[in-house]
Coordinates of C-alpha atoms in Angstrom, one line a residue:
M1 CA 9.4 -0.7 10.5
R2 CA 8.3 2.1 8.2
V3 CA 6.1 1.0 5.3
L4 CA 4.9 2.8 2.2
G5 CA 1.5 1.3 1.4
I6 CA 0.2 1.8 -2.1
D7 CA -3.4 1.3 -3.4
P8 CA -2.6 1.5 -7.2
G9 CA -4.8 3.4 -9.5
L10 CA -4.2 5.4 -12.6
T11 CA -6.6 8.3 -11.9
R12 CA -6.2 8.0 -8.1
C13 CA -3.3 6.2 -6.5
G14 CA -3.5 6.1 -2.7
V15 CA -0.3 6.3 -0.7
G16 CA 0.0 5.8 3.1
V17 CA 3.1 5.8 5.3
V18 CA 2.8 3.9 8.6
E19 CA 5.4 3.0 11.2
G20 CA 4.9 0.0 13.5
V21 CA 5.8 -3.5 14.6
P22 CA 3.8 -6.7 14.3
G23 CA 0.9 -7.0 16.8
R24 CA 1.1 -3.4 18.0
L25 CA -0.7 -0.2 17.2
G26 CA 1.1 1.8 14.5
K27 CA 1.7 5.4 13.9
L28 CA 0.5 7.2 10.7
I29 CA 3.3 9.3 9.2
A30 CA 1.6 10.6 6.1
Y31 CA -1.0 9.9 3.4
Q32 CA -2.0 11.4 0.1
V33 CA -3.5 10.5 -3.3
V34 CA -1.5 10.9 -6.5
R35 CA -3.9 12.0 -9.2
S36 CA -3.9 12.2 -13.0
E37 CA -6.4 13.3 -15.5
P38 CA -8.2 10.5 -17.4
D39 CA -7.9 12.4 -20.7
E40 CA -4.1 12.8 -20.5
D41 CA -1.8 10.5 -22.5
I42 CA -1.2 7.2 -20.7
A43 CA 2.6 7.6 -21.0
H44 CA 2.4 11.0 -19.2
R45 CA 0.1 9.6 -16.5
L46 CA 2.4 6.7 -15.8
L47 CA 5.5 9.0 -15.8
H48 CA 3.7 11.4 -13.4
L49 CA 2.9 8.5 -11.0
D50 CA 6.5 7.2 -11.3
R51 CA 8.0 10.6 -10.4
A52 CA 5.5 11.1 -7.5
L53 CA 6.1 7.7 -6.0
A54 CA 9.9 8.1 -6.3
G55 CA 9.6 11.4 -4.5
L56 CA 7.6 9.9 -1.7
V57 CA 10.1 7.0 -1.3
E58 CA 12.9 9.6 -1.1
Q59 CA 10.9 11.8 1.3
Y60 CA 9.7 9.2 3.7
Q61 CA 12.6 6.6 3.5
P62 CA 10.4 3.5 4.1
D63 CA 12.0 0.2 5.0
S64 CA 9.7 -1.6 2.6
V65 CA 6.8 -1.1 0.1
A66 CA 3.5 -2.9 0.1
V67 CA 1.2 -2.8 -2.9
E68 CA -2.3 -4.1 -3.3
R69 CA -2.3 -6.9 -5.9
V70 CA -4.5 -6.4 -8.9
F71 CA -7.5 -8.6 -9.0
S72 CA -10.0 -9.5 -11.7
Q73 CA -12.6 -6.8 -12.3
H74 CA -15.5 -6.8 -14.7
N75 CA -14.2 -3.7 -16.5
A76 CA -11.1 -4.7 -18.5
R77 CA -10.2 -1.0 -19.1
T78 CA -10.1 -0.3 -15.4
V79 CA -8.1 -3.4 -14.6
M80 CA -5.5 -2.5 -17.2
G81 CA -5.0 1.0 -15.7
T82 CA -4.8 -0.5 -12.2
A83 CA -2.3 -3.1 -13.4
Q84 CA -0.1 -0.5 -15.1
A85 CA -0.2 1.7 -11.9
S86 CA 0.7 -1.4 -9.9
G87 CA 3.7 -2.1 -12.0
V88 CA 4.9 1.5 -11.5
A89 CA 4.4 1.2 -7.8
I90 CA 6.3 -2.1 -7.6
L91 CA 9.1 -0.5 -9.7
A92 CA 9.3 2.5 -7.3
G93 CA 10.2 0.2 -4.4
A94 CA 12.5 -2.0 -6.4
R95 CA 14.4 0.9 -7.9
A96 CA 15.1 2.2 -4.4
G97 CA 16.4 -1.2 -3.4
L98 CA 13.5 -1.9 -1.0
P99 CA 11.7 -5.1 -0.4
V100 CA 8.3 -5.0 -2.1
Q101 CA 5.4 -7.2 -1.2
T102 CA 1.9 -7.5 -2.7
Y103 CA -1.3 -8.3 -1.0
T104 CA -4.8 -9.2 -2.3
P105 CA -7.7 -7.0 -1.2
S106 CA -9.1 -9.8 0.9
E107 CA -5.7 -10.3 2.7
V108 CA -5.7 -6.6 3.5
K109 CA -9.3 -6.6 4.7
A110 CA -8.7 -9.7 6.9
A111 CA -5.5 -8.2 8.4
V112 CA -7.2 -4.9 9.3
T113 CA -10.8 -5.9 10.2
G114 CA -10.7 -9.7 10.8
S115 CA -12.9 -10.3 7.7
G116 CA -11.7 -10.7 4.2
T117 CA -15.1 -9.5 3.0
A118 CA -15.2 -6.2 4.9
D119 CA -16.5 -3.2 3.0
K120 CA -14.6 0.1 2.5
A121 CA -16.4 1.7 5.4
Q122 CA -15.3 -1.1 7.8
V123 CA -11.7 -0.8 6.6
T124 CA -11.7 2.9 7.0
A125 CA -13.2 2.6 10.5
M126 CA -10.6 0.1 11.6
V127 CA -7.7 2.1 10.1
T128 CA -9.0 5.1 12.1
R129 CA -9.3 3.1 15.3
L130 CA -6.0 1.2 14.9
L131 CA -4.0 4.4 14.3
R132 CA -5.9 6.4 16.9
L133 CA -6.8 9.1 14.3
A134 CA -9.1 12.0 15.2
A135 CA -10.9 11.6 11.8
P136 CA -11.1 9.0 9.1
P137 CA -8.5 9.4 6.3
K138 CA -10.1 10.5 3.1
P139 CA -10.5 9.7 0.3
A140 CA -11.0 5.9 0.4
D141 CA -7.9 5.4 -1.8
A142 CA -5.8 6.9 1.0
A143 CA -7.5 4.8 3.7
D144 CA -6.9 1.7 1.6
A145 CA -3.2 2.5 1.2
I146 CA -2.9 2.9 4.9
A147 CA -4.6 -0.4 5.4
I148 CA -2.1 -2.0 3.0
A149 CA 0.8 -0.6 5.1
I150 CA -0.8 -1.9 8.3
C151 CA -1.3 -5.3 6.7
H152 CA 2.4 -5.5 5.7
I153 CA 3.6 -4.5 9.1
W154 CA 1.5 -7.2 10.8
R155 CA 1.8 -9.9 8.2
G156 CA 5.0 -9.0 6.3
G157 CA 6.9 -8.3 9.4
T158 CA 5.9 -11.7 10.9
R159 CA 6.6 -13.4 7.6
A160 CA 10.1 -11.8 7.4
K161 CA 10.9 -13.0 11.0
I162 CA 9.8 -16.6 10.1
E163 CA 11.9 -16.6 7.0
A164 CA 14.9 -15.2 8.8
A165 CA 14.6 -17.9 11.5
A166 CA 14.2 -20.6 8.9
A167 CA 17.4 -19.3 7.1
R168 CA 19.3 -19.4 10.4
R169 CA 18.2 -22.9 11.1
S170 CA 19.2 -24.1 7.6
N171 CA 22.6 -22.5 7.9
R172 CA 23.5 -24.6 11.0

């Protein structure tokens, strides 16, 4: 399974592409950060993000898209931008006809490190170890996007198998 993981953000949107199967070490295909300038018009920033994500979906041909779910933050302006970027990310997958799943930050942390309260350094260290990388992916937005993809492979892949088995059983 090839997953495009997205850590949504308006100024910095992390993107990571990982291939793998549940319970096994995966392979990093690519990662990057899509950037926009904070002083640009919001419509142009969102359009830039939309075009960049559509291009990455086309380039890497993922089987699914996983997006970090927006959670409550103290700064309302920051959460609004993150929510807008999240909507663009979800739309990029849906427009391509791909399944899209969202995960909370604590779900991602728990899947990758074993602790839902892990810090960014712990997540980055585990991403580096799990994908056998020579160096940690930088910046943190990219490492987070890779972690989201790993989370989906391990949790989403298992979830899809359970749902498929349940559907087969109910069709009997």
